[in-house]
Coordinates of C-alpha atoms and ligand atoms in Angstrom, one line a residue:
M21 CA 42.0 -11.1 45.8
S22 CA 43.5 -13.8 48.1
P23 CA 47.1 -13.2 49.3
A24 CA 49.5 -15.6 47.6
G25 CA 49.9 -18.9 49.4
R26 CA 53.1 -20.2 50.8
F27 CA 55.1 -23.1 49.3
I28 CA 56.7 -25.5 51.7
S29 CA 58.7 -28.6 50.6
L30 CA 59.8 -31.6 52.7
E31 CA 63.0 -33.4 51.9
G32 CA 65.1 -36.2 53.3
I33 CA 66.3 -39.7 52.7
E34 CA 63.8 -42.6 52.7
G35 CA 62.2 -43.3 56.0
A36 CA 63.0 -39.8 57.3
G37 CA 59.3 -39.3 58.1
K38 CA 58.3 -36.8 55.4
S39 CA 54.9 -38.3 54.7
T40 CA 54.1 -38.5 58.5
L41 CA 55.2 -34.9 59.0
A42 CA 53.4 -33.7 55.9
R43 CA 50.0 -34.9 57.3
A44 CA 50.8 -33.4 60.8
L45 CA 51.8 -30.1 59.3
E46 CA 48.7 -30.0 57.1
A47 CA 46.5 -30.5 60.2
A48 CA 48.4 -27.9 62.2
L49 CA 48.0 -25.3 59.4
R50 CA 44.4 -26.1 58.8
A51 CA 43.8 -25.7 62.6
R52 CA 45.1 -22.2 62.2
G53 CA 42.4 -21.5 59.5
L54 CA 44.8 -21.7 56.6
P55 CA 43.8 -23.4 53.3
V56 CA 46.3 -26.2 52.6
L57 CA 47.1 -28.5 49.7
L58 CA 49.2 -31.6 50.4
T59 CA 50.9 -33.0 47.3
R60 CA 54.0 -34.9 46.4
E61 CA 56.7 -35.4 43.8
P62 CA 57.1 -37.0 41.5
G63 CA 53.4 -36.9 41.0
G64 CA 50.6 -34.7 42.3
T65 CA 48.4 -34.7 39.2
P66 CA 47.0 -37.7 37.2
L67 CA 49.5 -37.3 34.4
A68 CA 52.4 -36.6 36.7
E69 CA 51.4 -39.7 38.8
Q70 CA 51.7 -41.7 35.6
L71 CA 55.2 -40.5 35.2
R72 CA 55.9 -41.4 38.9
A73 CA 54.7 -44.9 38.3
L74 CA 56.9 -45.1 35.2
V75 CA 60.1 -43.9 36.9
L76 CA 59.7 -45.6 40.2
T77 CA 58.7 -49.1 39.0
R78 CA 61.6 -51.3 38.2
G79 CA 61.5 -52.5 34.6
A80 CA 63.8 -54.5 32.5
E81 CA 64.8 -51.6 30.4
H82 CA 67.8 -49.5 31.5
I83 CA 67.0 -45.9 32.5
S84 CA 70.1 -43.6 32.8
P85 CA 70.3 -41.1 35.6
E86 CA 70.0 -38.3 33.0
A87 CA 66.8 -39.9 31.7
E88 CA 65.5 -40.1 35.3
T89 CA 66.3 -36.4 35.7
L90 CA 64.4 -35.4 32.6
L91 CA 61.4 -37.5 33.7
M92 CA 61.5 -35.9 37.2
F93 CA 61.4 -32.4 35.6
A94 CA 58.7 -33.4 33.1
A95 CA 56.5 -34.5 36.0
R96 CA 57.5 -31.3 37.9
A97 CA 56.5 -29.0 35.0
I98 CA 53.1 -30.6 34.8
H99 CA 52.6 -30.5 38.6
L100 CA 53.6 -26.8 38.7
D101 CA 51.4 -25.8 35.8
N102 CA 48.3 -27.7 36.8
L103 CA 48.4 -27.7 40.6
I104 CA 51.1 -25.8 42.4
R105 CA 51.0 -22.4 40.7
P106 CA 47.1 -22.2 40.6
A107 CA 47.0 -23.2 44.3
L108 CA 49.5 -20.5 45.3
A109 CA 47.8 -17.9 43.2
A110 CA 44.5 -18.8 45.0
G111 CA 46.1 -18.2 48.4
T112 CA 46.5 -21.8 49.3
W113 CA 49.5 -23.1 51.3
V114 CA 51.2 -25.9 49.4
I115 CA 53.0 -28.6 51.3
C116 CA 55.0 -30.7 48.8
D117 CA 56.6 -34.0 49.7
R118 CA 59.9 -33.5 47.8
F119 CA 60.7 -31.0 45.0
T120 CA 63.8 -30.0 43.0
D121 CA 66.2 -30.5 46.0
A122 CA 65.3 -34.2 45.7
T123 CA 66.6 -34.2 42.2
R124 CA 69.8 -32.4 43.3
A125 CA 70.3 -34.9 46.1
Y126 CA 69.2 -38.2 44.4
Q127 CA 70.1 -37.7 40.8
G128 CA 73.0 -35.3 41.6
G129 CA 74.4 -36.5 44.9
G130 CA 73.4 -40.1 44.6
C131 CA 73.7 -40.8 40.9
G132 CA 76.3 -38.3 39.8
V133 CA 74.3 -36.3 37.3
D134 CA 76.0 -33.1 36.4
G135 CA 74.8 -30.3 38.7
A136 CA 74.8 -27.8 35.8
L137 CA 72.2 -29.9 33.9
I138 CA 70.0 -30.0 37.0
E139 CA 70.3 -26.3 37.6
H140 CA 69.6 -25.6 33.9
L141 CA 66.4 -27.7 34.0
A142 CA 65.3 -26.1 37.3
G143 CA 65.7 -22.7 35.8
A144 CA 63.8 -23.7 32.6
V145 CA 61.0 -25.4 34.5
H146 CA 60.4 -23.2 37.5
G147 CA 62.7 -20.1 37.2
A148 CA 62.6 -18.1 40.4
L149 CA 59.8 -20.2 41.9
W150 CA 61.3 -22.0 44.8
P151 CA 59.7 -23.1 48.1
H152 CA 59.5 -20.3 50.6
R153 CA 60.8 -22.9 53.1
T154 CA 62.2 -26.4 52.7
L155 CA 62.3 -28.7 55.7
L156 CA 65.1 -31.1 55.5
L157 CA 64.5 -34.1 57.8
D158 CA 67.9 -35.4 58.6
L159 CA 68.7 -38.8 60.1
P160 CA 71.4 -41.4 59.8
V161 CA 71.0 -43.6 56.7
E162 CA 70.9 -46.8 58.8
L163 CA 68.0 -45.5 60.8
G164 CA 66.0 -44.5 57.6
I165 CA 66.6 -48.0 56.1
E166 CA 65.6 -49.6 59.4
R167 CA 62.3 -47.7 59.4
V168 CA 61.2 -48.8 56.0
R169 CA 62.8 -52.3 56.0
G170 CA 60.3 -55.0 55.0
R171 CA 57.6 -52.4 54.1
R172 CA 57.7 -53.2 50.4
S173 CA 58.0 -56.8 49.2
Q174 CA 59.8 -56.0 45.9
G175 CA 61.3 -52.6 46.6
D176 CA 61.3 -49.8 44.0
R177 CA 64.4 -49.1 41.9
F178 CA 65.6 -46.4 44.3
E179 CA 65.3 -48.5 47.5
D180 CA 67.3 -51.2 45.9
E181 CA 70.3 -48.9 45.8
H182 CA 73.0 -49.5 48.4
R183 CA 73.9 -47.5 51.5
R184 CA 76.7 -45.6 49.7
F185 CA 74.1 -44.2 47.4
F186 CA 72.0 -42.9 50.4
D187 CA 75.2 -41.5 52.0
G188 CA 75.8 -39.4 48.9
V189 CA 72.1 -38.3 48.9
R190 CA 72.3 -37.3 52.5
R191 CA 75.7 -35.5 52.0
R192 CA 74.2 -33.4 49.1
Y193 CA 71.1 -32.5 51.2
L194 CA 73.4 -31.3 54.0
E195 CA 75.4 -29.2 51.5
L196 CA 72.2 -27.6 50.3
A197 CA 71.1 -26.8 53.9
A198 CA 74.5 -25.2 54.5
S199 CA 74.4 -23.2 51.3
E200 CA 70.8 -21.9 51.6
P201 CA 70.2 -21.7 55.4
D202 CA 67.4 -19.3 55.1
R203 CA 65.3 -21.5 52.8
V204 CA 66.5 -24.9 53.8
R205 CA 66.0 -25.6 57.5
L206 CA 67.6 -28.7 59.0
L207 CA 65.4 -30.8 61.4
D208 CA 66.5 -33.7 63.5
A209 CA 64.4 -36.5 62.3
S210 CA 65.8 -39.2 64.6
G211 CA 63.3 -38.3 67.4
T212 CA 59.5 -38.8 67.8
P213 CA 56.9 -37.6 65.2
E214 CA 55.8 -35.1 67.9
S215 CA 59.3 -33.6 68.2
L216 CA 59.5 -33.3 64.5
R217 CA 56.2 -31.6 64.3
E218 CA 57.3 -29.0 66.8
Q219 CA 60.5 -28.4 65.0
A220 CA 58.6 -28.0 61.7
L221 CA 56.1 -25.5 63.2
A222 CA 59.0 -23.5 64.6
A223 CA 60.7 -23.5 61.2
V224 CA 57.7 -22.0 59.4
A225 CA 56.5 -19.7 62.2
D226 CA 57.8 -16.6 60.4
L227 CA 55.7 -17.4 57.3
L228 CA 52.4 -17.6 59.2
P229 CA 50.1 -14.6 59.0
R230 CA 50.1 -12.7 62.3
S231 CA 46.6 -13.7 63.2
A232 CA 47.4 -17.4 62.7
D233 CA 50.6 -17.8 64.7
Ligands
LIG13 N1 63.0 -39.0 43.8 C1 64.1 -38.7 43.0 O1 65.0 -39.5 42.9 N2 64.2 -37.5 42.4 C2 63.3 -36.5 42.5 O2 63.4 -35.4 42.0 C3 62.1 -36.8 43.4 C4 62.0 -38.1 43.9 C5 61.0 -35.8 43.5 C6 59.9 -41.6 45.9 O3 59.9 -40.6 46.9 C7 61.3 -41.7 45.4 O4 61.5 -40.7 44.4 C8 62.3 -41.5 46.4 C9 63.2 -40.4 45.8 C10 62.8 -40.3 44.4 N3 63.0 -42.7 46.5 N4 63.6 -43.0 47.6 N5 64.2 -43.4 48.4 P1 58.9 -40.7 48.1 O5 59.1 -39.5 48.9 O6 57.5 -41.0 47.7 O7 59.4 -42.1 48.8 P2 60.3 -42.3 50.0 O8 61.4 -41.3 50.2 O9 60.7 -43.6 49.8 O10 59.3 -42.0 51.2 P3 59.2 -42.8 52.5 O11 60.1 -44.0 52.5 O12 57.7 -43.1 52.6 O13 59.7 -42.0 53.6 P4 59.1 -40.8 54.4 O14 57.9 -40.2 53.7 O15 60.2 -39.9 54.7 O16 58.7 -41.5 55.8 P5 57.2 -41.9 56.3 O17 56.4 -42.7 55.3 O18 56.6 -40.8 57.0 O19 57.7 -42.9 57.4 C11 58.4 -44.1 57.1 C12 58.2 -45.1 58.3 O20 58.8 -44.6 59.5 C13 56.8 -45.4 58.6 O21 56.7 -46.7 59.1 C14 56.5 -44.4 59.8 O22 55.5 -44.9 60.6 C15 57.8 -44.4 60.5 N6 58.1 -43.1 61.1 C16 57.8 -41.9 60.6 N7 58.3 -40.9 61.4 C17 58.9 -41.5 62.4 C18 59.5 -41.1 63.6 N8 59.7 -39.8 63.8 N9 60.1 -42.0 64.4 C19 60.0 -43.3 64.1 N10 59.3 -43.8 63.1 C20 58.8 -42.9 62.2

């Protein structure tokens, strides 16, 4: 039987460089001979990607932060059942671009959804299954906005939110890193992609099998 895989999530405000780092980390782990699955939230499976499109695309109809939260966890439940849990059980390393910490930071810290609701849903949807390591890519909000400015012509409903929203998101992320320092590792995302990759590899080094480090 394969040893259980490792679950790594990447978090941060928009433009922090998660997607760029996810690809670099995937390549680095593969180079060490490890089987890797790169996935993202919301999304990751065909049905969960449909929920992603639904929740991220601005529509005329109002969606409350609580409804957003429920949709995030619905997509997460599908993603866990159909992709993440089977991959981990098969010994695959899962790199997930965002997970429940994003709900805590965006819906909780940014939109003011009751933390007790988020924790209740997290418990119901994934219980004790949390990432073995979460890499929090931290950078000033202005720098994140600068990096993604002009990339999308219409912007999605989250990127239309103002800076104060992202300040709240970043603050909540930093609180999470302070409260769970073993799982959530803070990386300085203001430097080059290469420096971020080195920080990320150092932050997961203790998870690597001895022959692969
Ligand atoms: N969301 C939520 O509200 N609740 C939840 O529970 C979950 C998600 C799971 C989609 O997420 C939205 O869903 C997100 C939160 C919400 N909305 N927002 N904001 P996403 O992860 O798919 O989208 P995103 O956060 O907008 O990702 P992003 O803007 O693509 O950022 P990124 O992945 O962190 O960055 P990147 O694509 O790697 O890089 C952005 C740009 O910066 C690009 O031009 C790069 O070439 C450049 N870059 C990257 N790294 C660097 C460095 N180190 N230096 C300079 N430039 C760099």
